[in-house]
PDB file of C-alpha atoms in Angstrom:
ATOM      1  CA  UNK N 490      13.916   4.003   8.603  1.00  0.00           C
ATOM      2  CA  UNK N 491      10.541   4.473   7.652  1.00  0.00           C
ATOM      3  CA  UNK N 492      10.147   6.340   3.919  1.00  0.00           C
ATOM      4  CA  UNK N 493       7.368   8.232   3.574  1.00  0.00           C
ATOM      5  CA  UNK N 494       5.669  10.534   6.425  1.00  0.00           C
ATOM      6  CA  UNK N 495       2.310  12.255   6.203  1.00  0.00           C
ATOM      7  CA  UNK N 496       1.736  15.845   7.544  1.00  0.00           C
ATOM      8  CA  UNK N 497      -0.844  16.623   9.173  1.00  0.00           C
ATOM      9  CA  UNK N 498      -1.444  13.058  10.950  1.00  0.00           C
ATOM     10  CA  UNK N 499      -5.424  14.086  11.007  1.00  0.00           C
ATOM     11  CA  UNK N 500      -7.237  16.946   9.307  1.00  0.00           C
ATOM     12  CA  UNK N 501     -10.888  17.963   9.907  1.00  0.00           C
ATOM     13  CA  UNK N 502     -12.470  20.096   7.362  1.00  0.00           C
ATOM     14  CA  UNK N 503     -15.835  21.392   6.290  1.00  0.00           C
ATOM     15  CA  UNK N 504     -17.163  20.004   3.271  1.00  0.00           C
ATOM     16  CA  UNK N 505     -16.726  22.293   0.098  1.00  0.00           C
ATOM     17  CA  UNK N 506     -13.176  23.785   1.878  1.00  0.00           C
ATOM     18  CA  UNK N 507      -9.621  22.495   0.250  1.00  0.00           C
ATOM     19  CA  UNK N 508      -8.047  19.542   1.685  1.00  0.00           C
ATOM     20  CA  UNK N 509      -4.031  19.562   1.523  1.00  0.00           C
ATOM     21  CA  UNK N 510      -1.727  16.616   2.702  1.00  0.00           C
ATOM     22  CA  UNK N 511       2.079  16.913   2.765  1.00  0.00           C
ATOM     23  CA  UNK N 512       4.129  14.080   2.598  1.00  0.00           C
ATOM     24  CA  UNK N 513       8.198  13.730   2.463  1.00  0.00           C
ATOM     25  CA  UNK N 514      10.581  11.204   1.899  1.00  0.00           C
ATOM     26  CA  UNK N 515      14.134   9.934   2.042  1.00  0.00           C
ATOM     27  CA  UNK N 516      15.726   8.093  -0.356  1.00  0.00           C
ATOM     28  CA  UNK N 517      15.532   8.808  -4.909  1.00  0.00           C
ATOM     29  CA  UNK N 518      12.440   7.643  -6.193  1.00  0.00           C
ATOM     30  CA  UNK N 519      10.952   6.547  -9.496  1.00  0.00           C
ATOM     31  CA  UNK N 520       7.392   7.752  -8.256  1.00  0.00           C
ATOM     32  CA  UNK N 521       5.157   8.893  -5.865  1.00  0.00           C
ATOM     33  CA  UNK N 522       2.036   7.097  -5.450  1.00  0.00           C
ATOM     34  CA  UNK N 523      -0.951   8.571  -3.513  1.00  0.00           C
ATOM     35  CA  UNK N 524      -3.737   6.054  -2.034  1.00  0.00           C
ATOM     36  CA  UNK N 525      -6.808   6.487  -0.190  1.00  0.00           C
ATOM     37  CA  UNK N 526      -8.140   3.880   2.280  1.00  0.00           C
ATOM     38  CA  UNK N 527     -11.929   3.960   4.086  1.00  0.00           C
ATOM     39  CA  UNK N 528     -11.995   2.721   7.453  1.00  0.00           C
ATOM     40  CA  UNK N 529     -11.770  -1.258   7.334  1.00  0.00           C
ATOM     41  CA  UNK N 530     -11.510  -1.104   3.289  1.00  0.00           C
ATOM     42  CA  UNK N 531      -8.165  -2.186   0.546  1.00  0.00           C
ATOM     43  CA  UNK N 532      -6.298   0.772  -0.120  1.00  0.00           C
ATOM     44  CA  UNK N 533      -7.486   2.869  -4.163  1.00  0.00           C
ATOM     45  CA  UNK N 534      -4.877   4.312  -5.940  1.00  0.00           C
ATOM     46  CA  UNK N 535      -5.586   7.945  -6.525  1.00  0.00           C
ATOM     47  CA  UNK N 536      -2.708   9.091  -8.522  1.00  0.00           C
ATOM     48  CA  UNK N 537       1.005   8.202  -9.699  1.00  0.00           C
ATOM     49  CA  UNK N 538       3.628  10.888 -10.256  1.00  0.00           C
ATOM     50  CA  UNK N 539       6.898  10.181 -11.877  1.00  0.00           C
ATOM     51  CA  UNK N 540      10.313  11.239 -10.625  1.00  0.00           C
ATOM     52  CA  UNK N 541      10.795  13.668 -13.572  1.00  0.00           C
ATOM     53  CA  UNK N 542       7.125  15.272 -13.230  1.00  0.00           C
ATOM     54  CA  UNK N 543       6.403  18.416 -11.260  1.00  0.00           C
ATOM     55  CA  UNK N 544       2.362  18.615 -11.246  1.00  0.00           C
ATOM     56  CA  UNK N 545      -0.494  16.378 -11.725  1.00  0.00           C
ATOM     57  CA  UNK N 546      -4.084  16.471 -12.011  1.00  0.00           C
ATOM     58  CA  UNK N 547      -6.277  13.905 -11.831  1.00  0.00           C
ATOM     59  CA  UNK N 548     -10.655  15.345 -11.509  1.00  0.00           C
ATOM     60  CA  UNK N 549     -10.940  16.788  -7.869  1.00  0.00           C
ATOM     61  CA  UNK N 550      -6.780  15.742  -6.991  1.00  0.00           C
ATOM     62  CA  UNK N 551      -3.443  17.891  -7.747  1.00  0.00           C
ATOM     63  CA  UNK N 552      -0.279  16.212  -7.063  1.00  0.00           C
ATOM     64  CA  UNK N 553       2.885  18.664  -6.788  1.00  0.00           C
ATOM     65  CA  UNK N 554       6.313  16.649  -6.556  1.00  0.00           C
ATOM     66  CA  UNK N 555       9.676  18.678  -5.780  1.00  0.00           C
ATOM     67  CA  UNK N 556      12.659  16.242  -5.952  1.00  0.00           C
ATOM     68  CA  UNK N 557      14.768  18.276  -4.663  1.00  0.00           C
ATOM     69  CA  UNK N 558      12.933  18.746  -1.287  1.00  0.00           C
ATOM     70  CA  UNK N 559      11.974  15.008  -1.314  1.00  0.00           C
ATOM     71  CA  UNK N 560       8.274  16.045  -0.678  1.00  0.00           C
ATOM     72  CA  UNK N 561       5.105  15.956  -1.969  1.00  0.00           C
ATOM     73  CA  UNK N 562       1.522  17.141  -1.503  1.00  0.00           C
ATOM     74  CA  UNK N 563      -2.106  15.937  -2.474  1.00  0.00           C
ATOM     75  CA  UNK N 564      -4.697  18.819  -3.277  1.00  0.00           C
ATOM     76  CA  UNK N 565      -8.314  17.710  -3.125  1.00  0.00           C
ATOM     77  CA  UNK N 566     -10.508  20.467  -4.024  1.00  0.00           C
ATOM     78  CA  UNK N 567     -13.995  21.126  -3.248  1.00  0.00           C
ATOM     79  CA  UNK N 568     -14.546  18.378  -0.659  1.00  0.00           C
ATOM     80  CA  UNK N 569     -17.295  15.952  -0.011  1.00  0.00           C
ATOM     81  CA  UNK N 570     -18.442  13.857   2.518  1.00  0.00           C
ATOM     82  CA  UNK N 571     -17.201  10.738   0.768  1.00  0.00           C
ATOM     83  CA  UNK N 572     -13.529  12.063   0.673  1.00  0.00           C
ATOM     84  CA  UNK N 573     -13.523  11.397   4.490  1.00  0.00           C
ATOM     85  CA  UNK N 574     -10.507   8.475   4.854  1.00  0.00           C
ATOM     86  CA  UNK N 575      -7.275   7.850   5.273  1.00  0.00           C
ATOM     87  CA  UNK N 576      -4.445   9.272   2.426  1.00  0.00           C
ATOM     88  CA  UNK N 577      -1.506   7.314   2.069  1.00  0.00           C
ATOM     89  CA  UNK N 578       1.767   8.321   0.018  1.00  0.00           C
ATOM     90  CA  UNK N 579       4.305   5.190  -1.058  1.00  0.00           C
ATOM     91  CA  UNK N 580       7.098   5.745  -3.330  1.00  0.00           C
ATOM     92  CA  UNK N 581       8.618   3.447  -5.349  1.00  0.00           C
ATOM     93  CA  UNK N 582      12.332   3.519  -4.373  1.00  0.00           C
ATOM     94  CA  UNK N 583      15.389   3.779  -7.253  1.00  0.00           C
ATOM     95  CA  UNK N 584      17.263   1.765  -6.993  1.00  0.00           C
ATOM     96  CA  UNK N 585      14.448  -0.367  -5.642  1.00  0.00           C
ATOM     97  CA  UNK N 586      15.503  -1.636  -2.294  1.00  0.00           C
ATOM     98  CA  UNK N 587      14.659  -4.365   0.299  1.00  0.00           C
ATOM     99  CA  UNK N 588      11.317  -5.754  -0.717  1.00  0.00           C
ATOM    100  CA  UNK N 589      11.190  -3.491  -4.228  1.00  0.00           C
ATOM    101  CA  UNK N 590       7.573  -2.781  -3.139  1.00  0.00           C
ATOM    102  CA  UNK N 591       6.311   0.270  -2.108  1.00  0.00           C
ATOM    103  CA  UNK N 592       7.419   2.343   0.680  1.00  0.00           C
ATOM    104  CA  UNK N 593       4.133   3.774   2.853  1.00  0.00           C
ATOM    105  CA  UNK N 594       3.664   6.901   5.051  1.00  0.00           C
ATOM    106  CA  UNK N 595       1.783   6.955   8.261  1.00  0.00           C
ATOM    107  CA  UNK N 596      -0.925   8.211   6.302  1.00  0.00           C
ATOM    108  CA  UNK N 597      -3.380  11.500   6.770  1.00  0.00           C
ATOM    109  CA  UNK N 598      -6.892  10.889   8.626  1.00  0.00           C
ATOM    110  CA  UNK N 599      -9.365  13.111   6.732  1.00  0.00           C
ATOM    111  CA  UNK N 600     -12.354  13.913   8.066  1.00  0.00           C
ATOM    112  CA  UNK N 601     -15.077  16.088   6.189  1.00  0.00           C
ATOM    113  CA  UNK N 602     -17.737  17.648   8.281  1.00  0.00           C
ATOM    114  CA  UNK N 603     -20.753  17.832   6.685  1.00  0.00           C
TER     115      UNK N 603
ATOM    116  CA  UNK M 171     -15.014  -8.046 -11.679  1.00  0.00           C
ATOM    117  CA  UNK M 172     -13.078  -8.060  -8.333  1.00  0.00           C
ATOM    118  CA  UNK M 173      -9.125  -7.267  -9.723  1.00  0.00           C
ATOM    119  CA  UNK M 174      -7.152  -8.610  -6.272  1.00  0.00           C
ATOM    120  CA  UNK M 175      -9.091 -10.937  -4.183  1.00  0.00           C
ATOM    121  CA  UNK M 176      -8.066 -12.677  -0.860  1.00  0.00           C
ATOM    122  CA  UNK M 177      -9.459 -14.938   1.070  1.00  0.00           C
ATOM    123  CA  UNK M 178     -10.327 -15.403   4.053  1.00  0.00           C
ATOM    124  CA  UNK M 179     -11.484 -11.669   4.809  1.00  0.00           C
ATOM    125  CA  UNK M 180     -11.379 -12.417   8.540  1.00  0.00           C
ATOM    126  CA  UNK M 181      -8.729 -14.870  10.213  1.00  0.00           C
ATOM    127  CA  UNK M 182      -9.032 -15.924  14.175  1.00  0.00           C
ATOM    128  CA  UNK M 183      -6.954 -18.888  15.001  1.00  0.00           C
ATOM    129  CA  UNK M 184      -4.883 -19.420  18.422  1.00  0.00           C
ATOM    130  CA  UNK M 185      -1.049 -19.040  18.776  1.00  0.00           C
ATOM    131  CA  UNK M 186       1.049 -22.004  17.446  1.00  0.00           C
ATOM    132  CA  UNK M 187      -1.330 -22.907  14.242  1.00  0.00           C
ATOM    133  CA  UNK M 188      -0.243 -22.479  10.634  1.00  0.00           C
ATOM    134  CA  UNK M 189      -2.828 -20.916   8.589  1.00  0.00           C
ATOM    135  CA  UNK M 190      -2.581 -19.893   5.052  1.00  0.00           C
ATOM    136  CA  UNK M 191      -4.288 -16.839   3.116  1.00  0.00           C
ATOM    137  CA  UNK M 192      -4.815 -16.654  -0.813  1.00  0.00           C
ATOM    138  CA  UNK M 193      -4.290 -14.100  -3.373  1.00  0.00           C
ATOM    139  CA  UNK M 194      -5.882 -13.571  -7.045  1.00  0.00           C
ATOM    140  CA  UNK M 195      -5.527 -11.386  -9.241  1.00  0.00           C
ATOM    141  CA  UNK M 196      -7.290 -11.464 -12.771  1.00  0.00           C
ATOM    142  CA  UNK M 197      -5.052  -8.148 -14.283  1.00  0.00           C
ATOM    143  CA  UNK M 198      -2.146  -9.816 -16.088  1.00  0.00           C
ATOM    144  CA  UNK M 199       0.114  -8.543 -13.862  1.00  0.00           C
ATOM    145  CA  UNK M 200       3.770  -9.323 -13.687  1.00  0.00           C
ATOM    146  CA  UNK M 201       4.777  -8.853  -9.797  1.00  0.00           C
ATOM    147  CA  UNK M 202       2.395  -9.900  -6.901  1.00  0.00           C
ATOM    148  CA  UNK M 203       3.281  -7.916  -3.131  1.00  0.00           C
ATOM    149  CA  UNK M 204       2.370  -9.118   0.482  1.00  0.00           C
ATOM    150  CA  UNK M 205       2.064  -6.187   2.555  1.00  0.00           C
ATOM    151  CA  UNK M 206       1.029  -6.150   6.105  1.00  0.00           C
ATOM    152  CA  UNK M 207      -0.743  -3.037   8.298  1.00  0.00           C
ATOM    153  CA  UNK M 208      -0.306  -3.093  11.957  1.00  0.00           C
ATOM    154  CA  UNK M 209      -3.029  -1.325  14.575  1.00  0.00           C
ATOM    155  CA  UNK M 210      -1.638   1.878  13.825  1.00  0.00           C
ATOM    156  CA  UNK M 211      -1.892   1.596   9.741  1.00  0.00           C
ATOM    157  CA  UNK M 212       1.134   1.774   9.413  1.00  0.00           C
ATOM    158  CA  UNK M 213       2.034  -0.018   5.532  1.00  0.00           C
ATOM    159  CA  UNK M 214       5.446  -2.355   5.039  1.00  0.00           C
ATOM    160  CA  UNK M 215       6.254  -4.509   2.392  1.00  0.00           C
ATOM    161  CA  UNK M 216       7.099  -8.227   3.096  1.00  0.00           C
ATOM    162  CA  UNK M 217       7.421  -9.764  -0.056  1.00  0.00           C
ATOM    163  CA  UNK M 218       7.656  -8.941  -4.062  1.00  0.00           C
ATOM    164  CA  UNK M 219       7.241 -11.939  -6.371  1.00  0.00           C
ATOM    165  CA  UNK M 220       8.338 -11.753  -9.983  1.00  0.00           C
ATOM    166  CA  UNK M 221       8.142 -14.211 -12.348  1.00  0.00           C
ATOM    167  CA  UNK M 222       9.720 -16.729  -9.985  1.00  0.00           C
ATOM    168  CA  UNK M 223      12.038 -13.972  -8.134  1.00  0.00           C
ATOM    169  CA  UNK M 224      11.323 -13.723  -4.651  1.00  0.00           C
ATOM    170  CA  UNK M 225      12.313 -10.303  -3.083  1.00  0.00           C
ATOM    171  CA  UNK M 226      12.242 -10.799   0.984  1.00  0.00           C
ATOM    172  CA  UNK M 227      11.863  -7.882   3.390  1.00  0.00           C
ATOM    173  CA  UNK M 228      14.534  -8.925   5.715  1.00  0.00           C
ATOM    174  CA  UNK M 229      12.139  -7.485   8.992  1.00  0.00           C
ATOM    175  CA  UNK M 230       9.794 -10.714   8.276  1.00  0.00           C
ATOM    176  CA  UNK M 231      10.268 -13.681  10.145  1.00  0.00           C
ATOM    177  CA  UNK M 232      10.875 -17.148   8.110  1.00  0.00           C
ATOM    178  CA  UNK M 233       7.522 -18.283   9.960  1.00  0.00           C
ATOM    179  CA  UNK M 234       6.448 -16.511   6.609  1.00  0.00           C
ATOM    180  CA  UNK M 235       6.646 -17.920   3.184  1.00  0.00           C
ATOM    181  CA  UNK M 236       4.850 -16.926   0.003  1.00  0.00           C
ATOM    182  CA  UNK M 237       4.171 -19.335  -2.454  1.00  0.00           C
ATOM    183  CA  UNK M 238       3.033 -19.058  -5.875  1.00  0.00           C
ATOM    184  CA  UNK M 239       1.819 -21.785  -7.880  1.00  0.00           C
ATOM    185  CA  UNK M 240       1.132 -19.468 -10.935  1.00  0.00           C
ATOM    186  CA  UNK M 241       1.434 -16.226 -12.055  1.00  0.00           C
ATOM    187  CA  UNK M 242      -2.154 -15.095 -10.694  1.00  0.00           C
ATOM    188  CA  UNK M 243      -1.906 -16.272  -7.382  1.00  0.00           C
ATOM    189  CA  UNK M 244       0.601 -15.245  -4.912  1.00  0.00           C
ATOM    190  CA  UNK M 245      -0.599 -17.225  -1.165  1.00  0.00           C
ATOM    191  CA  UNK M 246       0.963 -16.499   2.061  1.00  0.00           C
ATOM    192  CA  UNK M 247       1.642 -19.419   4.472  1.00  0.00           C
ATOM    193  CA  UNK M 248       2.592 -18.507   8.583  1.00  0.00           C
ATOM    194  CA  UNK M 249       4.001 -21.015  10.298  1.00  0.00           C
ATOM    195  CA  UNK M 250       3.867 -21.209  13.918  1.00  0.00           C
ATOM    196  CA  UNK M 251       1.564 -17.948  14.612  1.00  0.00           C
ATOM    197  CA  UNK M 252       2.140 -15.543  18.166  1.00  0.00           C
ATOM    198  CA  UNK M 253       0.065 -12.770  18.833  1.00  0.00           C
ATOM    199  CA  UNK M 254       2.291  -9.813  16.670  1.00  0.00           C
ATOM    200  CA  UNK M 255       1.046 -11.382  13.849  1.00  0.00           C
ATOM    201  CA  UNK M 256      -2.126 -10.046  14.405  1.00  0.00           C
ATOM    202  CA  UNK M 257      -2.681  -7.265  11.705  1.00  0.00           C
ATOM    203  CA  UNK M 258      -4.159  -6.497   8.580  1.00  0.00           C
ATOM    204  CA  UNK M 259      -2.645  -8.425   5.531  1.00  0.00           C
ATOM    205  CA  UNK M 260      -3.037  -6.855   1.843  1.00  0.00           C
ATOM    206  CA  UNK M 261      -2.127  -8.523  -1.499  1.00  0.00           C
ATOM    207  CA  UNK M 262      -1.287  -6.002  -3.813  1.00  0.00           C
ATOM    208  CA  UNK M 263      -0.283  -6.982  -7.881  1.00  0.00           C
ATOM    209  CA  UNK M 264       1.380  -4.176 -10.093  1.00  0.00           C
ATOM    210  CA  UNK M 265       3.517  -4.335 -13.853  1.00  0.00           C
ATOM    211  CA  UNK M 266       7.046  -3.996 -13.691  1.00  0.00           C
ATOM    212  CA  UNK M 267       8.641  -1.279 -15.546  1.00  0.00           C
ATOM    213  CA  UNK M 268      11.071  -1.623 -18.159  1.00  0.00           C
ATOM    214  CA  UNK M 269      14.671  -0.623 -17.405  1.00  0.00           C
ATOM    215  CA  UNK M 270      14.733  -0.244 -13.775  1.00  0.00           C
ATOM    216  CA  UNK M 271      12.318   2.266 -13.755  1.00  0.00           C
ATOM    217  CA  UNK M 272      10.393   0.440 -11.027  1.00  0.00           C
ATOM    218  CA  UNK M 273       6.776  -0.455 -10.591  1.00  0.00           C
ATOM    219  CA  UNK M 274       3.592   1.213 -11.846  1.00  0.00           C
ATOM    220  CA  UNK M 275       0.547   1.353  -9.936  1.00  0.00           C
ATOM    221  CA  UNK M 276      -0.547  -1.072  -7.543  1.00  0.00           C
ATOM    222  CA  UNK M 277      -3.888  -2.502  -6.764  1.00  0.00           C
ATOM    223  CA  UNK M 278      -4.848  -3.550  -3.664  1.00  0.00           C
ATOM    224  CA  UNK M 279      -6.935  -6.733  -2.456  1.00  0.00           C
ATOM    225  CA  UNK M 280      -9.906  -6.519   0.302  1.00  0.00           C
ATOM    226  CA  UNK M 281      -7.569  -7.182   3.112  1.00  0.00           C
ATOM    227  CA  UNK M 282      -6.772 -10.379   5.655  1.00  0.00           C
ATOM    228  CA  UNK M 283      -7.812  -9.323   9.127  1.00  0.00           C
ATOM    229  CA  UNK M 284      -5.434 -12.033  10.741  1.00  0.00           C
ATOM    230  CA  UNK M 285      -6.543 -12.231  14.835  1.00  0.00           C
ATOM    231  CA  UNK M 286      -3.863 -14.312  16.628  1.00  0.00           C
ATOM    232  CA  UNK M 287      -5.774 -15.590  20.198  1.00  0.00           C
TER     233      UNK M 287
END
């Protein structure tokens, strides 16, 4: 069964308000990887959080992780037009399991309104 | 410098042909990943290749075989193509962590938009 799932599936926001995405999981993890992907583009890695972290920030981004809810959420703060696209979160399975690659959400549509 | 590159970035080809799509990367990485995104982006793994270990995704047909003639390139080969192959395919290279602690970050190529007529 699938690993990862997003929450919301699509957020609209105006630009300058907070953007939060939820995402939980199933399975132990070594980290939590959070991507972004613009419509028809590769996917950019935002940020990596490891199993025994709690919080990370990374510029605009703040990562929470809580093991013991298998879930965690992307902050992005002070949005911009450009952060419209879709968020992804993948973990990295432990032990690593069928393909050992990461394991991908459904991702979170974001749309900033100008 | 592009890190992961693929080529083609656009595939159309009709059912029953074998095409092939090729993966650089330029970063020294260790492990090379074929992942492939369906209409409804949704991300799976088919294959991990580490210095010479293949890791399969048991979901992917055998019509599907990565080869890797070196540790930069990872290509994928589809034999025999029908119309659910039609997706998105991403190359994706990472390092291995020491002691089982799994993979660090990944980074993506451009993306194969494979379009099976």
């Amino acid at each position: 069964s699938q690993q990862g799932e997003e929450d919301p599936q699509a957020l609209s926001i105006q630009e300058g308000e907070n953007a939060t995405m939820n995402c939980s999981y199933k399975t132990s993890i070594n980290n939590l990887q959070w991507y972004r992907q613009n419509s028809g583009r590769g996917l950019v890695h935002l940020i990596l959080i490891r199993s025994n972290e709690r919080e990370k920030h990374s510029g605009r981004l703040r990562v929470t992780l809580d093991t013991s809810k298998k879930s965690s959420s992307l902050l992005i703060t002070a949005s911009r037009a450009a952060d419209t696209a879709s968020y992804f979160c993948a973990t990295d399975a432990d032990p690593g399991g069928g393909a050992d690659g990461l394991t991908f959400g459904k991702g979170t549509h974001l749309i900033i309104q100008p | 410098d592009t890190a992961v590159s693929q080529t083609p970035k656009y595939l159309v080809t009709q059912m029953g042909n074998d095409k092939s799509i090729k993966c650089e990367q330029n970063l020294g990485h260790d492990t090379m990943y074929w992942y492939k995104q369906d209409s409804k982006k949704f991300l799976k793994i088919m294959f991990s290749y580490n210095n010479k270990e293949l890791i399969i995704n048991e979901t992917v047909p055998n019509r599907f075989s990565p080869k890797s003639p070196d540790k930069a390139h990872l290509n994928l080969h589809i034999n025999s193509l029908e119309l659910g192959d039609s997706a998105v395919y991403f190359c994706a290279s990472s390092h291995r962590l020491a002691g089982g602690r799994g993979t660090d970050t990944q980074y993506f190529g451009p993306g194969t938009r494979l379009t099976v007529l």
